[in-house]
PDB file of C-alpha atoms and ligand atoms in Angstrom:
ATOM      1  CA  MET S   7       6.123 -44.803 -33.071  1.00  0.00           C
ATOM      2  CA  VAL S   8       2.650 -43.503 -32.153  1.00  0.00           C
ATOM      3  CA  HIS S   9       3.702 -43.496 -28.476  1.00  0.00           C
ATOM      4  CA  ALA S  10       6.893 -41.595 -29.258  1.00  0.00           C
ATOM      5  CA  THR S  11       4.979 -38.937 -31.224  1.00  0.00           C
ATOM      6  CA  ALA S  12       2.414 -38.529 -28.426  1.00  0.00           C
ATOM      7  CA  PHE S  13       5.200 -38.260 -25.854  1.00  0.00           C
ATOM      8  CA  LEU S  14       6.973 -35.556 -27.886  1.00  0.00           C
ATOM      9  CA  LEU S  15       3.694 -33.633 -28.261  1.00  0.00           C
ATOM     10  CA  VAL S  16       3.054 -33.651 -24.495  1.00  0.00           C
ATOM     11  CA  LEU S  17       6.677 -32.678 -23.808  1.00  0.00           C
ATOM     12  CA  SER S  18       6.562 -29.715 -26.195  1.00  0.00           C
ATOM     13  CA  LEU S  19       3.270 -28.506 -24.660  1.00  0.00           C
ATOM     14  CA  ALA S  20       4.801 -28.690 -21.200  1.00  0.00           C
ATOM     15  CA  VAL S  21       7.715 -26.514 -22.332  1.00  0.00           C
ATOM     16  CA  VAL S  22       5.739 -23.950 -24.357  1.00  0.00           C
ATOM     17  CA  ALA S  23       2.669 -23.413 -22.109  1.00  0.00           C
ATOM     18  CA  PRO S  24       4.449 -21.702 -19.161  1.00  0.00           C
ATOM     19  CA  VAL S  25       6.269 -19.331 -21.543  1.00  0.00           C
ATOM     20  CA  LEU S  26       2.986 -18.328 -23.175  1.00  0.00           C
ATOM     21  CA  SER S  27       1.214 -17.729 -19.866  1.00  0.00           C
ATOM     22  CA  THR S  28       4.092 -15.527 -18.574  1.00  0.00           C
ATOM     23  CA  ARG S  29       3.900 -13.444 -21.757  1.00  0.00           C
ATOM     24  CA  LYS S  30       0.175 -12.939 -21.220  1.00  0.00           C
ATOM     25  CA  VAL S  31       0.724 -11.475 -17.725  1.00  0.00           C
ATOM     26  CA  THR S  32       3.559  -9.134 -18.653  1.00  0.00           C
ATOM     27  CA  ALA S  33       2.155  -7.959 -21.973  1.00  0.00           C
ATOM     28  CA  GLY S  34      -1.565  -7.906 -21.262  1.00  0.00           C
ATOM     29  CA  LEU S  35      -1.665  -6.787 -17.624  1.00  0.00           C
ATOM     30  CA  GLY S  36       1.775  -5.250 -17.171  1.00  0.00           C
ATOM     31  CA  CYS S  37       2.668  -2.211 -15.084  1.00  0.00           C
ATOM     32  CA  ALA S  38       1.981   0.354 -17.760  1.00  0.00           C
ATOM     33  CA  GLY S  39      -1.138   0.972 -19.782  1.00  0.00           C
ATOM     34  CA  GLN S  40      -4.774   0.465 -19.001  1.00  0.00           C
ATOM     35  CA  GLY S  41      -5.967  -2.246 -16.728  1.00  0.00           C
ATOM     36  CA  GLY S  42      -2.911  -2.428 -14.465  1.00  0.00           C
ATOM     37  CA  GLN S  43      -4.352  -4.900 -12.000  1.00  0.00           C
ATOM     38  CA  GLY S  44      -1.557  -5.008  -9.492  1.00  0.00           C
ATOM     39  CA  LEU S  45      -0.181  -8.232 -10.823  1.00  0.00           C
ATOM     40  CA  HIS S  46       3.478  -8.950 -11.383  1.00  0.00           C
ATOM     41  CA  CYS S  47       5.041  -6.399 -13.682  1.00  0.00           C
ATOM     42  CA  SER S  48       8.272  -6.566 -15.592  1.00  0.00           C
ATOM     43  CA  THR S  49      10.377  -3.963 -17.375  1.00  0.00           C
ATOM     44  CA  GLY S  50      12.659  -5.376 -20.010  1.00  0.00           C
ATOM     45  CA  ASP S  51      14.992  -8.006 -18.630  1.00  0.00           C
ATOM     46  CA  LYS S  52      14.304  -7.196 -14.966  1.00  0.00           C
ATOM     47  CA  PRO S  53      12.644  -9.939 -12.920  1.00  0.00           C
ATOM     48  CA  LEU S  54       8.925  -9.756 -12.231  1.00  0.00           C
ATOM     49  CA  SER S  55       8.152  -7.783  -9.074  1.00  0.00           C
ATOM     50  CA  PRO S  56       4.948  -7.862  -7.017  1.00  0.00           C
ATOM     51  CA  GLN S  57       2.857  -4.696  -7.075  1.00  0.00           C
ATOM     52  CA  CYS S  58       0.430  -3.167  -4.579  1.00  0.00           C
ATOM     53  CA  VAL S  59       1.978  -4.868  -1.606  1.00  0.00           C
ATOM     54  CA  LEU S  60       1.649  -2.516   1.374  1.00  0.00           C
ATOM     55  CA  THR S  61       4.850  -3.647   3.066  1.00  0.00           C
ATOM     56  CA  GLY S  62       7.612  -1.050   2.746  1.00  0.00           C
ATOM     57  CA  ARG S  63       8.279   2.667   3.113  1.00  0.00           C
ATOM     58  CA  TRP S  64       5.845   5.274   1.826  1.00  0.00           C
ATOM     59  CA  THR S  65       5.754   9.078   1.605  1.00  0.00           C
ATOM     60  CA  ASN S  66       2.741  11.344   1.117  1.00  0.00           C
ATOM     61  CA  ASP S  67       1.887  14.739  -0.342  1.00  0.00           C
ATOM     62  CA  LEU S  68       2.528  16.444   3.029  1.00  0.00           C
ATOM     63  CA  GLY S  69       6.010  14.947   3.281  1.00  0.00           C
ATOM     64  CA  SER S  70       5.026  12.445   5.987  1.00  0.00           C
ATOM     65  CA  ASN S  71       6.705   9.039   5.887  1.00  0.00           C
ATOM     66  CA  MET S  72       5.452   5.676   7.075  1.00  0.00           C
ATOM     67  CA  THR S  73       6.835   2.174   7.233  1.00  0.00           C
ATOM     68  CA  ILE S  74       4.547  -0.838   7.006  1.00  0.00           C
ATOM     69  CA  MET S  75       5.980  -4.091   8.272  1.00  0.00           C
ATOM     70  CA  ALA S  76       5.048  -7.538   6.974  1.00  0.00           C
ATOM     71  CA  VAL S  77       1.359  -8.163   6.265  1.00  0.00           C
ATOM     72  CA  ASN S  78       0.309 -11.423   7.913  1.00  0.00           C
ATOM     73  CA  ALA S  79      -1.930 -14.164   6.509  1.00  0.00           C
ATOM     74  CA  LYS S  80      -5.028 -12.440   7.911  1.00  0.00           C
ATOM     75  CA  GLY S  81      -4.065  -9.169   6.206  1.00  0.00           C
ATOM     76  CA  GLU S  82      -3.044  -7.482   9.460  1.00  0.00           C
ATOM     77  CA  PHE S  83       0.007  -5.263   9.739  1.00  0.00           C
ATOM     78  CA  LEU S  84       1.948  -3.012  12.101  1.00  0.00           C
ATOM     79  CA  GLY S  85       4.146  -0.059  11.279  1.00  0.00           C
ATOM     80  CA  SER S  86       5.339   3.393  12.191  1.00  0.00           C
ATOM     81  CA  TYR S  87       4.337   6.866  11.026  1.00  0.00           C
ATOM     82  CA  HIS S  88       6.475  10.003  10.953  1.00  0.00           C
ATOM     83  CA  THR S  89       4.145  12.916  10.257  1.00  0.00           C
ATOM     84  CA  ALA S  90       5.609  16.072   8.732  1.00  0.00           C
ATOM     85  CA  VAL S  91       2.905  18.253  10.311  1.00  0.00           C
ATOM     86  CA  THR S  92       0.911  18.541  13.510  1.00  0.00           C
ATOM     87  CA  VAL S  93      -2.040  20.591  14.713  1.00  0.00           C
ATOM     88  CA  THR S  94      -0.405  20.763  18.151  1.00  0.00           C
ATOM     89  CA  GLY S  95       2.648  22.727  19.222  1.00  0.00           C
ATOM     90  CA  ASN S  96       4.295  19.500  20.374  1.00  0.00           C
ATOM     91  CA  ASP S  97       7.559  18.054  19.097  1.00  0.00           C
ATOM     92  CA  ILE S  98       6.752  15.444  16.463  1.00  0.00           C
ATOM     93  CA  LYS S  99       7.700  11.857  17.327  1.00  0.00           C
ATOM     94  CA  VAL S 100       7.467   8.680  15.264  1.00  0.00           C
ATOM     95  CA  SER S 101       4.168   6.997  16.181  1.00  0.00           C
ATOM     96  CA  PRO S 102       2.862   3.427  15.911  1.00  0.00           C
ATOM     97  CA  LEU S 103       0.270   2.358  13.379  1.00  0.00           C
ATOM     98  CA  GLN S 104      -1.802  -0.769  13.063  1.00  0.00           C
ATOM     99  CA  GLY S 105      -4.100  -1.818  10.266  1.00  0.00           C
ATOM    100  CA  SER S 106      -5.488  -4.463   8.014  1.00  0.00           C
ATOM    101  CA  GLN S 107      -6.042  -5.009   4.324  1.00  0.00           C
ATOM    102  CA  HIS S 108      -8.295  -7.192   2.237  1.00  0.00           C
ATOM    103  CA  ARG S 109      -6.486 -10.150   0.781  1.00  0.00           C
ATOM    104  CA  THR S 110      -8.605 -11.391  -2.071  1.00  0.00           C
ATOM    105  CA  ASN S 111      -5.395 -12.324  -3.848  1.00  0.00           C
ATOM    106  CA  GLU S 112      -1.797 -11.614  -2.977  1.00  0.00           C
ATOM    107  CA  ASN S 113      -1.293  -8.865  -5.546  1.00  0.00           C
ATOM    108  CA  SER S 114      -4.724  -7.381  -6.071  1.00  0.00           C
ATOM    109  CA  GLN S 115      -5.297  -3.661  -5.594  1.00  0.00           C
ATOM    110  CA  ALA S 116      -6.376  -4.108  -2.018  1.00  0.00           C
ATOM    111  CA  THR S 117      -8.488  -1.853   0.163  1.00  0.00           C
ATOM    112  CA  PHE S 118      -7.059  -1.230   3.603  1.00  0.00           C
ATOM    113  CA  GLY S 119      -7.341   0.807   6.775  1.00  0.00           C
ATOM    114  CA  PHE S 120      -4.997   1.738   9.581  1.00  0.00           C
ATOM    115  CA  THR S 121      -4.961   3.740  12.783  1.00  0.00           C
ATOM    116  CA  VAL S 122      -2.151   5.966  14.020  1.00  0.00           C
ATOM    117  CA  ASN S 123      -2.095   6.472  17.783  1.00  0.00           C
ATOM    118  CA  TRP S 124      -0.001   9.640  18.009  1.00  0.00           C
ATOM    119  CA  SER S 125       2.678   9.294  20.653  1.00  0.00           C
ATOM    120  CA  PHE S 126       3.214  13.056  21.036  1.00  0.00           C
ATOM    121  CA  SER S 127      -0.435  14.166  21.276  1.00  0.00           C
ATOM    122  CA  ASP S 128      -3.805  12.938  22.561  1.00  0.00           C
ATOM    123  CA  SER S 129      -5.062  12.471  19.016  1.00  0.00           C
ATOM    124  CA  VAL S 130      -5.811   9.475  16.837  1.00  0.00           C
ATOM    125  CA  THR S 131      -5.995   9.359  13.035  1.00  0.00           C
ATOM    126  CA  VAL S 132      -7.739   6.654  11.021  1.00  0.00           C
ATOM    127  CA  PHE S 133      -6.849   6.227   7.360  1.00  0.00           C
ATOM    128  CA  THR S 134      -8.782   4.196   4.807  1.00  0.00           C
ATOM    129  CA  GLY S 135      -7.814   3.684   1.212  1.00  0.00           C
ATOM    130  CA  GLN S 136      -6.888   1.505  -1.706  1.00  0.00           C
ATOM    131  CA  CYS S 137      -3.648   0.609  -3.412  1.00  0.00           C
ATOM    132  CA  PHE S 138      -3.523   1.223  -7.174  1.00  0.00           C
ATOM    133  CA  VAL S 139      -0.953   0.671  -9.887  1.00  0.00           C
ATOM    134  CA  ASP S 140      -1.076   3.834 -11.995  1.00  0.00           C
ATOM    135  CA  GLU S 141      -0.635   4.070 -15.767  1.00  0.00           C
ATOM    136  CA  THR S 142       3.156   4.324 -15.392  1.00  0.00           C
ATOM    137  CA  GLY S 143       3.315   1.182 -13.266  1.00  0.00           C
ATOM    138  CA  LYS S 144       3.821   3.078  -9.994  1.00  0.00           C
ATOM    139  CA  GLU S 145       2.039   2.000  -6.811  1.00  0.00           C
ATOM    140  CA  VAL S 146      -0.158   4.721  -5.296  1.00  0.00           C
ATOM    141  CA  LEU S 147      -2.106   4.601  -2.036  1.00  0.00           C
ATOM    142  CA  LYS S 148      -5.172   6.801  -2.281  1.00  0.00           C
ATOM    143  CA  THR S 149      -6.425   7.488   1.233  1.00  0.00           C
ATOM    144  CA  MET S 150      -8.852   9.540   3.256  1.00  0.00           C
ATOM    145  CA  TRP S 151      -8.312  10.255   6.929  1.00  0.00           C
ATOM    146  CA  LEU S 152     -10.133  11.447  10.028  1.00  0.00           C
ATOM    147  CA  LEU S 153      -8.025  13.100  12.720  1.00  0.00           C
ATOM    148  CA  ARG S 154      -9.687  13.144  16.125  1.00  0.00           C
ATOM    149  CA  SER S 155      -8.180  15.657  18.525  1.00  0.00           C
ATOM    150  CA  HIS S 156      -8.777  15.665  22.260  1.00  0.00           C
ATOM    151  CA  VAL S 157     -11.059  18.394  23.618  1.00  0.00           C
ATOM    152  CA  ASP S 158     -11.744  19.208  27.267  1.00  0.00           C
ATOM    153  CA  SER S 159     -15.499  19.585  27.032  1.00  0.00           C
ATOM    154  CA  ILE S 160     -18.416  18.033  25.158  1.00  0.00           C
ATOM    155  CA  LYS S 161     -19.297  21.575  24.123  1.00  0.00           C
ATOM    156  CA  ASP S 162     -16.182  21.540  21.965  1.00  0.00           C
ATOM    157  CA  ASP S 163     -16.849  18.157  20.405  1.00  0.00           C
ATOM    158  CA  TRP S 164     -17.868  19.765  17.128  1.00  0.00           C
ATOM    159  CA  THR S 165     -14.369  21.207  16.731  1.00  0.00           C
ATOM    160  CA  ALA S 166     -12.560  17.943  17.301  1.00  0.00           C
ATOM    161  CA  THR S 167     -12.529  16.105  13.966  1.00  0.00           C
ATOM    162  CA  ARG S 168     -10.615  17.028  10.844  1.00  0.00           C
ATOM    163  CA  VAL S 169     -10.922  15.207   7.513  1.00  0.00           C
ATOM    164  CA  GLY S 170      -8.635  15.072   4.505  1.00  0.00           C
ATOM    165  CA  VAL S 171      -7.002  13.060   1.773  1.00  0.00           C
ATOM    166  CA  ASN S 172      -3.433  11.854   1.420  1.00  0.00           C
ATOM    167  CA  VAL S 173      -1.731  10.206  -1.555  1.00  0.00           C
ATOM    168  CA  PHE S 174       1.217   7.951  -0.778  1.00  0.00           C
ATOM    169  CA  THR S 175       3.933   6.722  -3.129  1.00  0.00           C
ATOM    170  CA  ARG S 176       6.636   4.193  -2.383  1.00  0.00           C
ATOM    171  CA  LEU S 177       9.969   5.429  -0.997  1.00  0.00           C
ATOM    172  CA  ARG S 178      12.753   3.468  -2.645  1.00  0.00           C
ATOM    173  CA  SER S 179      16.241   2.973  -1.351  1.00  0.00           C
ATOM    174  CA  LYS S 180      19.056   4.529  -3.433  1.00  0.00           C
ATOM    175  CA  LYS S 181      20.221   1.052  -4.529  1.00  0.00           C
ATOM    176  CA  GLU S 182      16.931   0.241  -6.329  1.00  0.00           C
TER     177      GLU S 182
HETATM  178  C1  LIG H  14      -1.586  15.741  15.886  1.00  0.00           C
HETATM  179  O1  LIG H  14      -1.308  16.807  15.324  1.00  0.00           O
HETATM  180  O2  LIG H  14      -2.283  15.704  16.930  1.00  0.00           O
HETATM  181  C2  LIG H  14      -1.091  14.445  15.356  1.00  0.00           C
HETATM  182  C3  LIG H  14      -0.516  14.512  13.984  1.00  0.00           C
HETATM  183  C4  LIG H  14      -1.559  14.512  12.907  1.00  0.00           C
HETATM  184  C5  LIG H  14      -0.963  14.509  11.519  1.00  0.00           C
HETATM  185  C6  LIG H  14      -2.022  14.500  10.437  1.00  0.00           C
HETATM  186  S1  LIG H  14      -2.832  12.935  10.275  1.00  0.00           S
HETATM  187  C7  LIG H  14      -3.500  13.386   8.732  1.00  0.00           C
HETATM  188  C8  LIG H  14      -2.463  14.213   8.014  1.00  0.00           C
HETATM  189  N1  LIG H  14      -1.600  13.371   7.218  1.00  0.00           N
HETATM  190  C9  LIG H  14      -0.359  13.378   7.678  1.00  0.00           C
HETATM  191  O3  LIG H  14       0.576  12.755   7.156  1.00  0.00           O
HETATM  192  N2  LIG H  14      -0.247  14.168   8.740  1.00  0.00           N
HETATM  193  C10 LIG H  14      -1.513  14.818   9.042  1.00  0.00           C
END
């Protein structure tokens, strides 16, 4: 009898504990509200979705779009960048990017950096930033960039670097 009671107690703990821990994540650290930590967020009956994962399509405040491919185990990634603007008179072409992110934990609000080697100009841009989940549960990449343009002479070096900020949000397909 004592064994049966102990067994039932262990069984009920095994069933109840996972439910309680799931509730803690979605209610305490969910997408909305303070302290969004880039964990898994749920809305209503929808399944939990990972947040602050760089992989995917992003657009920024200038109307530029970029696609980041899978992030590997070392935090490295490749992608492509379609800028909406250029300081040159050249025709804009989609350009390759490569970067890396910190991976303290799969869904933390990681810091990252990437370089775009422009395929239609002699310039290079480096971006550095961090992924955040804002108060509405939306992922936002807050970045700063340095754009190095090619100049013909060392005398012109001082003219060659521009600096700015870009804010990226996720581009979603129409199905989502
Ligand atoms: C060039 O004009 O030589 C290359 C294109 C530079 C585009 C810059 S990079 C920083 C800023 N953010 C963008 O999305 N586009 C511009």
